[in-house]
Tab-separated table of C-alpha atoms (C1' of nucleotides) in Angstrom:
chain	number	residue	atom	x	y	z
O	68	UNK	CA	0.000	0.000	0.000
O	69	UNK	CA	1.277	3.384	-0.949
O	70	UNK	CA	2.391	5.640	1.857
O	71	UNK	CA	2.031	2.910	4.448
O	72	UNK	CA	5.313	1.832	5.989
O	73	UNK	CA	3.849	-0.704	8.364
O	74	UNK	CA	0.439	-2.144	9.109
O	75	UNK	CA	0.023	-1.023	12.686
O	76	UNK	CA	0.103	2.201	14.594
O	77	UNK	CA	-2.970	3.864	13.150
O	78	UNK	CA	-5.626	2.631	15.512
O	79	UNK	CA	-5.571	5.841	17.546
O	80	UNK	CA	-7.274	7.445	14.532
O	81	UNK	CA	-10.286	5.189	14.904
O	82	UNK	CA	-10.558	5.924	18.609
O	83	UNK	CA	-10.245	9.639	18.011
O	84	UNK	CA	-13.091	9.384	15.535
O	85	UNK	CA	-15.237	7.497	18.065
O	86	UNK	CA	-14.645	10.232	20.637
O	87	UNK	CA	-15.732	12.858	18.129
O	88	UNK	CA	-18.795	10.788	17.221
O	89	UNK	CA	-19.780	10.542	20.879
O	90	UNK	CA	-20.161	14.308	21.022
O	91	UNK	CA	-21.195	15.124	17.446
O	92	UNK	CA	-23.382	12.274	16.214
O	93	UNK	CA	-26.306	13.452	14.110
O	94	UNK	CA	-29.700	12.914	15.652
O	95	UNK	CA	-31.384	10.648	13.123
O	96	UNK	CA	-34.438	8.392	13.475
O	97	UNK	CA	-32.423	5.243	12.787
O	98	UNK	CA	-29.837	6.053	15.405
O	99	UNK	CA	-30.492	4.733	18.917
O	100	UNK	CA	-31.781	1.455	17.531
O	101	UNK	CA	-30.189	-1.878	16.728
O	102	UNK	CA	-33.320	-3.293	15.132
O	103	UNK	CA	-31.831	-4.969	12.043
O	104	UNK	CA	-35.034	-4.365	10.098
O	105	UNK	CA	-34.835	-0.605	10.564
O	106	UNK	CA	-31.109	-0.481	9.937
O	107	UNK	CA	-31.575	-2.559	6.803
O	108	UNK	CA	-34.301	-0.274	5.427
O	109	UNK	CA	-32.276	2.802	6.229
O	110	UNK	CA	-29.167	1.412	4.538
O	111	UNK	CA	-31.112	0.663	1.365
O	112	UNK	CA	-32.959	3.991	1.331
O	113	UNK	CA	-29.756	5.946	1.745
O	114	UNK	CA	-27.755	4.153	-0.912
O	115	UNK	CA	-26.583	6.924	-3.235
O	116	UNK	CA	-29.069	9.203	-1.521
O	117	UNK	CA	-28.484	12.118	0.829
O	118	UNK	CA	-30.098	12.106	4.259
O	119	UNK	CA	-32.125	15.234	3.567
O	120	UNK	CA	-33.432	13.710	0.365
O	121	UNK	CA	-34.549	10.350	1.760
O	122	UNK	CA	-35.565	11.100	5.333
O	123	UNK	CA	-39.294	11.483	4.682
O	124	UNK	CA	-39.338	8.361	2.544
O	125	UNK	CA	-37.629	6.419	5.336
O	126	UNK	CA	-40.079	7.609	7.990
O	127	UNK	CA	-43.131	6.946	5.821
O	128	UNK	CA	-41.811	3.536	4.835
O	129	UNK	CA	-41.210	2.445	8.433
O	130	UNK	CA	-44.615	3.752	9.462
O	131	UNK	CA	-46.416	1.760	6.761
O	132	UNK	CA	-44.137	-1.315	6.897
O	133	UNK	CA	-42.977	-1.482	10.536
O	134	UNK	CA	-41.641	-5.032	10.347
O	135	UNK	CA	-40.523	-7.792	7.987
O	136	UNK	CA	-43.879	-9.567	8.051
O	137	UNK	CA	-45.831	-6.468	7.027
O	138	UNK	CA	-43.406	-5.755	4.197
O	139	UNK	CA	-43.291	-9.324	2.926
O	140	UNK	CA	-47.072	-9.629	2.671
O	141	UNK	CA	-47.617	-6.245	1.017
O	142	UNK	CA	-48.203	-5.836	-2.720
O	143	UNK	CA	-45.155	-4.940	-4.786
O	144	UNK	CA	-46.962	-1.947	-6.263
O	145	UNK	CA	-47.557	-0.516	-2.806
O	146	UNK	CA	-43.889	-0.894	-1.914
O	147	UNK	CA	-43.070	0.982	-5.131
O	148	UNK	CA	-45.601	3.646	-4.162
O	149	UNK	CA	-43.659	4.325	-0.972
O	150	UNK	CA	-40.486	4.551	-3.066
O	151	UNK	CA	-42.041	7.133	-5.386
O	152	UNK	CA	-39.586	9.895	-6.260
O	153	UNK	CA	-36.566	8.252	-4.633
O	154	UNK	CA	-35.007	6.788	-7.756
O	155	UNK	CA	-33.177	3.484	-8.253
O	156	UNK	CA	-36.462	1.626	-8.136
O	157	UNK	CA	-34.894	-1.837	-8.230
O	158	UNK	CA	-34.107	-1.145	-4.569
O	159	UNK	CA	-37.823	-1.247	-3.776
O	160	UNK	CA	-38.372	-4.408	-5.793
O	161	UNK	CA	-35.399	-6.119	-4.144
O	162	UNK	CA	-36.317	-4.980	-0.640
O	163	UNK	CA	-39.719	-6.600	-1.086
O	164	UNK	CA	-38.195	-9.865	-2.326
O	165	UNK	CA	-35.664	-9.864	0.496
O	166	UNK	CA	-38.456	-9.529	3.073
O	167	UNK	CA	-40.031	-12.655	1.617
O	168	UNK	CA	-36.619	-14.363	1.755
O	169	UNK	CA	-36.421	-13.601	5.472
O	170	UNK	CA	-39.896	-15.023	6.033
O	171	UNK	CA	-39.312	-18.158	3.967
O	172	UNK	CA	-35.701	-18.967	4.812
O	173	UNK	CA	-35.352	-17.569	8.329
O	174	UNK	CA	-38.927	-17.842	9.645
O	175	UNK	CA	-39.170	-14.063	9.804
O	176	UNK	CA	-36.144	-13.641	12.054
O	177	UNK	CA	-33.533	-11.320	10.542
O	178	UNK	CA	-30.311	-13.303	9.922
O	179	UNK	CA	-27.394	-12.304	12.120
O	180	UNK	CA	-24.399	-13.545	10.132
O	181	UNK	CA	-22.635	-11.404	7.540
O	182	UNK	CA	-22.651	-14.197	4.957
O	183	UNK	CA	-26.381	-14.776	5.424
O	184	UNK	CA	-27.239	-11.088	5.226
O	185	UNK	CA	-25.161	-10.849	2.050
O	186	UNK	CA	-27.490	-13.371	0.375
O	187	UNK	CA	-30.508	-11.065	0.692
O	188	UNK	CA	-31.664	-9.451	-2.552
O	189	UNK	CA	-30.280	-5.954	-2.965
O	190	UNK	CA	-27.764	-6.365	-0.131
O	191	UNK	CA	-24.126	-6.114	-1.138
O	192	UNK	CA	-20.880	-6.084	0.799
O	193	UNK	CA	-21.330	-2.558	2.113
O	194	UNK	CA	-24.870	-3.063	3.401
O	195	UNK	CA	-24.137	-6.499	4.853
O	196	UNK	CA	-21.167	-5.068	6.753
O	197	UNK	CA	-23.215	-2.113	7.989
O	198	UNK	CA	-26.072	-4.258	9.312
O	199	UNK	CA	-23.870	-6.928	10.882
O	200	UNK	CA	-21.599	-4.387	12.583
O	201	UNK	CA	-24.313	-2.017	13.830
O	202	UNK	CA	-26.833	-4.672	14.902
O	203	UNK	CA	-24.770	-7.763	15.674
O	204	UNK	CA	-21.347	-6.464	16.716
O	205	UNK	CA	-19.381	-7.764	13.732
O	206	UNK	CA	-15.951	-6.140	13.472
O	207	UNK	CA	-16.197	-5.129	9.825
O	208	UNK	CA	-15.751	-1.795	8.066
O	209	UNK	CA	-18.777	-0.695	5.993
O	210	UNK	CA	-16.808	0.679	3.087
O	211	UNK	CA	-18.702	3.230	1.025
O	212	UNK	CA	-18.014	6.503	-0.712
O	213	UNK	CA	-17.291	8.178	2.623
O	214	UNK	CA	-14.560	5.643	3.368
O	215	UNK	CA	-12.998	6.220	-0.043
O	216	UNK	CA	-12.919	9.950	0.532
O	217	UNK	CA	-11.823	10.031	4.185
O	218	UNK	CA	-9.201	7.291	3.901
O	219	UNK	CA	-7.724	8.553	0.655
O	220	UNK	CA	-7.228	11.933	2.317
O	221	UNK	CA	-5.872	10.623	5.622
O	222	UNK	CA	-3.242	8.554	3.813
O	223	UNK	CA	-2.913	10.887	0.792
O	224	UNK	CA	-3.573	7.784	-1.276
O	225	UNK	CA	-4.158	8.182	-4.992
O	226	UNK	CA	-5.703	4.742	-5.553
O	227	UNK	CA	-8.407	5.234	-8.195
O	228	UNK	CA	-11.737	4.908	-6.388
O	229	UNK	CA	-13.612	4.371	-9.649
O	230	UNK	CA	-12.060	0.956	-10.221
O	231	UNK	CA	-13.627	-2.283	-9.088
O	232	UNK	CA	-10.649	-3.051	-6.839
O	233	UNK	CA	-11.288	0.043	-4.759
O	234	UNK	CA	-13.575	-1.758	-2.328
O	235	UNK	CA	-10.973	-4.380	-1.431
O	236	UNK	CA	-8.171	-1.835	-1.297
O	237	UNK	CA	-9.953	0.616	1.013
O	238	UNK	CA	-11.254	-2.233	3.154
O	239	UNK	CA	-7.623	-3.031	3.951
O	240	UNK	CA	-6.909	0.611	4.717
O	241	UNK	CA	-10.001	0.727	6.931
O	242	UNK	CA	-8.756	-2.213	8.982
O	243	UNK	CA	-5.689	-0.157	9.892
O	244	UNK	CA	-7.815	2.224	11.932
O	245	UNK	CA	-10.826	0.024	12.775
O	246	UNK	CA	-11.618	-0.093	16.531
O	247	UNK	CA	-13.495	-2.835	18.391
O	248	UNK	CA	-16.751	-0.929	18.152
O	249	UNK	CA	-17.036	-1.172	14.378
O	250	UNK	CA	-20.743	-0.325	14.368
O	251	UNK	CA	-20.265	3.120	15.879
O	252	UNK	CA	-17.074	3.579	13.873
O	253	UNK	CA	-18.917	2.984	10.612
O	254	UNK	CA	-21.635	5.461	11.515
O	255	UNK	CA	-18.979	7.921	12.653
O	256	UNK	CA	-17.351	7.728	9.223
O	257	UNK	CA	-20.726	8.520	7.647
O	258	UNK	CA	-21.135	11.603	9.804
O	259	UNK	CA	-17.575	12.759	9.321
O	260	UNK	CA	-17.806	12.295	5.574
O	261	UNK	CA	-21.118	14.101	5.446
O	262	UNK	CA	-20.496	16.977	7.846
O	263	UNK	CA	-16.736	17.569	7.809
O	264	UNK	CA	-14.799	15.630	5.196
O	265	UNK	CA	-17.143	16.681	2.406
O	266	UNK	CA	-16.406	16.184	-1.303
O	267	UNK	CA	-16.190	19.929	-1.864
O	268	UNK	CA	-15.103	22.570	0.618
O	269	UNK	CA	-14.292	20.195	3.481
O	270	UNK	CA	-14.225	21.786	6.952
O	271	UNK	CA	-10.671	20.750	7.758
O	272	UNK	CA	-10.209	23.279	10.612
O	273	UNK	CA	-13.044	21.530	12.471
O	274	UNK	CA	-11.904	17.987	11.658
O	275	UNK	CA	-10.991	15.802	14.636
O	276	UNK	CA	-8.520	13.949	12.428
O	277	UNK	CA	-6.690	16.906	10.903
O	278	UNK	CA	-3.497	16.151	12.839
O	279	UNK	CA	-3.517	12.627	11.414
O	280	UNK	CA	-4.458	13.620	7.871
O	281	UNK	CA	-1.523	13.437	5.490
O	282	UNK	CA	-3.367	15.261	2.711
O	283	UNK	CA	-4.148	18.112	5.106
O	284	UNK	CA	-0.571	18.397	6.304
O	285	UNK	CA	0.577	18.474	2.683
O	286	UNK	CA	-2.173	20.967	1.773
O	287	UNK	CA	-3.354	18.547	-0.912
O	288	UNK	CA	-6.834	17.689	0.366
O	289	UNK	CA	-8.496	18.789	-2.871
O	290	UNK	CA	-6.509	16.148	-4.793
O	291	UNK	CA	-8.314	13.274	-3.074
O	292	UNK	CA	-10.079	11.015	-3.721
O	293	UNK	CA	-8.750	10.254	-7.201
O	294	UNK	CA	-11.531	9.271	-9.577
O	295	UNK	CA	-10.465	8.728	-13.163
O	296	UNK	CA	-13.674	7.406	-14.662
O	297	UNK	CA	-16.076	10.110	-15.746
O	298	UNK	CA	-19.833	9.849	-15.480
O	299	UNK	CA	-21.341	9.227	-18.868
O	300	UNK	CA	-24.583	10.950	-19.772
O	301	UNK	CA	-26.813	9.880	-22.620
O	302	UNK	CA	-29.760	11.677	-24.120
O	303	UNK	CA	-33.162	10.112	-23.794
O	304	UNK	CA	-36.245	11.530	-25.500
O	305	UNK	CA	-39.688	10.287	-24.538
O	306	UNK	CA	-43.098	11.002	-26.024
O	307	UNK	CA	-46.324	10.472	-24.152
O	308	UNK	CA	-50.015	10.876	-24.880
O	309	UNK	CA	-52.215	12.133	-22.076
O	310	UNK	CA	-55.386	10.392	-23.281
O	311	UNK	CA	-58.292	11.568	-21.162
O	312	UNK	CA	-61.905	12.477	-20.830
O	313	UNK	CA	-63.954	13.684	-17.876
O	314	UNK	CA	-60.979	13.619	-15.523
O	315	UNK	CA	-59.935	10.057	-16.244
O	316	UNK	CA	-56.829	9.075	-18.200
O	317	UNK	CA	-54.838	6.078	-19.437
O	318	UNK	CA	-51.681	4.718	-17.833
O	319	UNK	CA	-49.629	1.553	-18.150
O	320	UNK	CA	-46.868	-0.133	-16.188
O	321	UNK	CA	-43.248	-0.171	-17.349
O	322	UNK	CA	-41.120	-3.314	-17.566
O	323	UNK	CA	-38.330	-4.039	-15.078
O	324	UNK	CA	-35.461	-3.999	-17.572
O	325	UNK	CA	-34.732	-0.301	-17.990
O	326	UNK	CA	-35.203	3.052	-16.341
O	327	UNK	CA	-38.106	3.516	-13.893
O	328	UNK	CA	-38.631	-0.186	-13.291
O	329	UNK	CA	-42.308	-1.114	-12.893
O	330	UNK	CA	-43.452	2.472	-12.496
O	331	UNK	CA	-46.563	3.757	-14.265
O	332	UNK	CA	-46.553	6.111	-17.256
O	333	UNK	CA	-48.842	7.443	-19.988
O	334	UNK	CA	-49.100	5.431	-23.234
O	335	UNK	CA	-46.556	6.273	-25.917
O	336	UNK	CA	-49.086	5.677	-28.688
O	337	UNK	CA	-52.700	6.677	-29.062
O	338	UNK	CA	-54.825	3.516	-28.963
O	339	UNK	CA	-55.934	2.821	-32.515
O	340	UNK	CA	-59.612	2.490	-31.698
O	341	UNK	CA	-59.652	6.003	-30.261
O	342	UNK	CA	-57.908	7.801	-33.105
O	343	UNK	CA	-61.141	8.593	-35.025
O	344	UNK	CA	-62.616	10.188	-31.916
O	345	UNK	CA	-59.895	12.590	-30.908
O	346	UNK	CA	-60.937	16.158	-30.263
O	347	UNK	CA	-57.502	17.665	-29.862
O	348	UNK	CA	-53.900	16.577	-29.991
O	349	UNK	CA	-52.000	19.446	-28.466
O	350	UNK	CA	-48.472	19.424	-27.185
O	351	UNK	CA	-48.591	20.447	-23.573
O	352	UNK	CA	-45.090	20.404	-22.226
O	353	UNK	CA	-42.465	21.831	-24.463
O	354	UNK	CA	-39.613	19.429	-23.786
O	355	UNK	CA	-39.932	19.218	-20.065
O	356	UNK	CA	-36.285	18.610	-19.537
O	357	UNK	CA	-35.064	16.646	-16.638
O	358	UNK	CA	-31.295	16.330	-16.702
O	359	UNK	CA	-30.406	14.719	-20.015
O	360	UNK	CA	-33.974	13.614	-20.435
O	361	UNK	CA	-36.560	15.373	-22.552
O	362	UNK	CA	-40.240	14.551	-22.383
O	363	UNK	CA	-43.021	15.668	-24.681
O	364	UNK	CA	-46.578	15.162	-23.491
O	365	UNK	CA	-49.473	15.533	-25.935
O	366	UNK	CA	-52.901	16.353	-24.622
O	367	UNK	CA	-55.434	14.041	-26.236
O	368	UNK	CA	-59.080	14.515	-25.394
O	369	UNK	CA	-61.513	11.864	-26.604
O	370	UNK	CA	-64.552	13.347	-28.326
O	371	UNK	CA	-67.151	10.658	-27.792
O	372	UNK	CA	-68.344	9.809	-24.288
O	373	UNK	CA	-69.834	6.615	-25.614
O	374	UNK	CA	-66.636	5.391	-27.249
O	375	UNK	CA	-64.635	6.411	-24.169
O	376	UNK	CA	-66.881	4.523	-21.768
O	377	UNK	CA	-66.727	1.497	-24.018
O	378	UNK	CA	-62.947	1.701	-24.373
O	379	UNK	CA	-62.106	1.989	-20.693
O	380	UNK	CA	-64.275	-1.033	-20.015
O	381	UNK	CA	-62.122	-3.438	-22.004
O	382	UNK	CA	-58.447	-2.904	-22.832
O	383	UNK	CA	-54.969	-3.495	-21.540
O	384	UNK	CA	-54.538	-0.008	-20.109
O	385	UNK	CA	-55.071	1.003	-16.531
O	386	UNK	CA	-57.583	3.809	-16.187
O	387	UNK	CA	-57.270	6.232	-13.337
O	388	UNK	CA	-58.239	9.732	-12.312
O	389	UNK	CA	-56.372	12.415	-10.422
O	390	UNK	CA	-57.331	10.984	-7.050
O	391	UNK	CA	-56.517	7.441	-8.119
O	392	UNK	CA	-53.130	8.518	-9.422
O	393	UNK	CA	-52.015	8.942	-5.833
O	394	UNK	CA	-52.192	5.148	-5.540
O	395	UNK	CA	-49.648	4.654	-8.319
O	396	UNK	CA	-45.943	5.299	-8.528
O	397	UNK	CA	-44.947	7.567	-11.421
O	398	UNK	CA	-41.531	8.780	-12.581
O	399	UNK	CA	-40.808	12.142	-11.029
O	400	UNK	CA	-41.317	14.212	-14.210
O	401	UNK	CA	-44.712	12.606	-14.800
O	402	UNK	CA	-45.597	12.982	-11.129
O	403	UNK	CA	-44.940	16.703	-11.430
O	404	UNK	CA	-46.952	16.847	-14.638
O	405	UNK	CA	-49.983	15.146	-13.091
O	406	UNK	CA	-49.872	17.476	-10.115
O	407	UNK	CA	-49.707	20.545	-12.312
O	408	UNK	CA	-52.375	19.345	-14.666
O	409	UNK	CA	-54.640	18.539	-11.765
O	410	UNK	CA	-54.216	22.034	-10.407
O	411	UNK	CA	-54.956	23.579	-13.790
O	412	UNK	CA	-57.860	21.221	-14.409
O	413	UNK	CA	-59.631	22.258	-11.221
O	414	UNK	CA	-59.891	25.848	-12.459
O	415	UNK	CA	-61.269	25.023	-15.899
K	74	DA	C1'	-14.229	-5.091	-15.277
K	75	DA	C1'	-17.445	-2.002	-16.976
K	76	DG	C1'	-22.165	-0.163	-17.666
K	77	DC	C1'	-26.395	1.011	-15.861
K	78	DC	C1'	-29.863	2.625	-12.613
K	79	DG	C1'	-32.915	8.432	-10.335
K	80	DG	C1'	-33.163	12.445	-8.309
K	81	DG	C1'	-31.602	16.506	-5.858
K	82	DG	C1'	-28.052	19.761	-4.338
K	83	DC	C1'	-24.172	22.329	-5.159
K	84	DA	C1'	-20.298	25.165	-7.188
I	143	DT	C1'	-23.138	21.912	-16.689
I	144	DG	C1'	-20.736	18.430	-14.319
I	145	DC	C1'	-19.956	16.136	-10.089
I	146	DC	C1'	-21.430	13.860	-5.964
I	147	DC	C1'	-24.156	10.979	-2.950
I	148	DA	C1'	-25.111	5.454	3.635
I	149	DG	C1'	-24.189	0.757	-3.778
I	150	DG	C1'	-25.832	-3.304	-6.184
I	151	DC	C1'	-27.006	-5.878	-10.254
I	152	DT	C1'	-26.198	-7.390	-14.907
I	153	DT	C1'	-23.443	-8.603	-18.723
DNA sequence: AAGCCGGGGCA
DNA sequence: TGCCCAGGCTT
């Protein structure tokens, strides 16, 4: 390992971090509990998601699904509904499957061994280490993006964190400073990485580890972590038809093989039987851009009440209204569109 | 080993 | 606009 002369002598760093955590831990709803169910949910919710962004989702989720049994017996669509707007929707699908795994394979009792936890759908090495250390006392580092950032700065280590070997490499570095209480240590690293050792503009003067930080002493903090791989963005253009009459409209469910897995959306074609009865086809949203994504939504009002009533009685589409749409999970741009349209519709 | 999956916040 | 975030799955 670069910059490491020997493999001992760094454990005081871990203890110093624990002392800081004892006085500066964030007050969060999943702190002060070792319930593996709650820790599991929180770890999944906050994968690639900031605390401020996912906190309401976490609280609502726990309120509706307070235990494994409740989650396992719920409908998948309702689990997705509680994930609405969070992104990475395979997390919701996997969390539901994993709950059923726990019921079927462990009689509803959350497994306590790292290797068992790792077998749960949607649980990888980070999450398994986090749950087993926080809830069951395993002495394992939960290596995530915070570990990459904090450790690369402490040791001024230029190992490329965007490679697939980064996890193994920084796990070894983590063991150099890992104290007995790995559960608190892992949560302390989260708080330090979030509050002090931030990606941009880190608060080094307030850092409890500044005397141990090689990058700080070299005034090279901004050089770490090293990430060579750039994020690739692709353009995606979508076209939807808002086919409606009398406050009801057509939706359908997406597949699970692409973006927005199993979420609901408007049809991308006008149903052939309705084409002769269209009053207006007007473009509503002028390229509602969302990142590299552009969406066009065409307003299609069906002219004949008779044909409409007949159509919604027998076809593959799901028919809903503005109230019913609250029961479905839509991609965020469409969610915003429905809300806005509803507001406008009420004043027509 | 590399690509892909959301959405929000920030400089 | 590009980067980042309590990562994991698929190919």
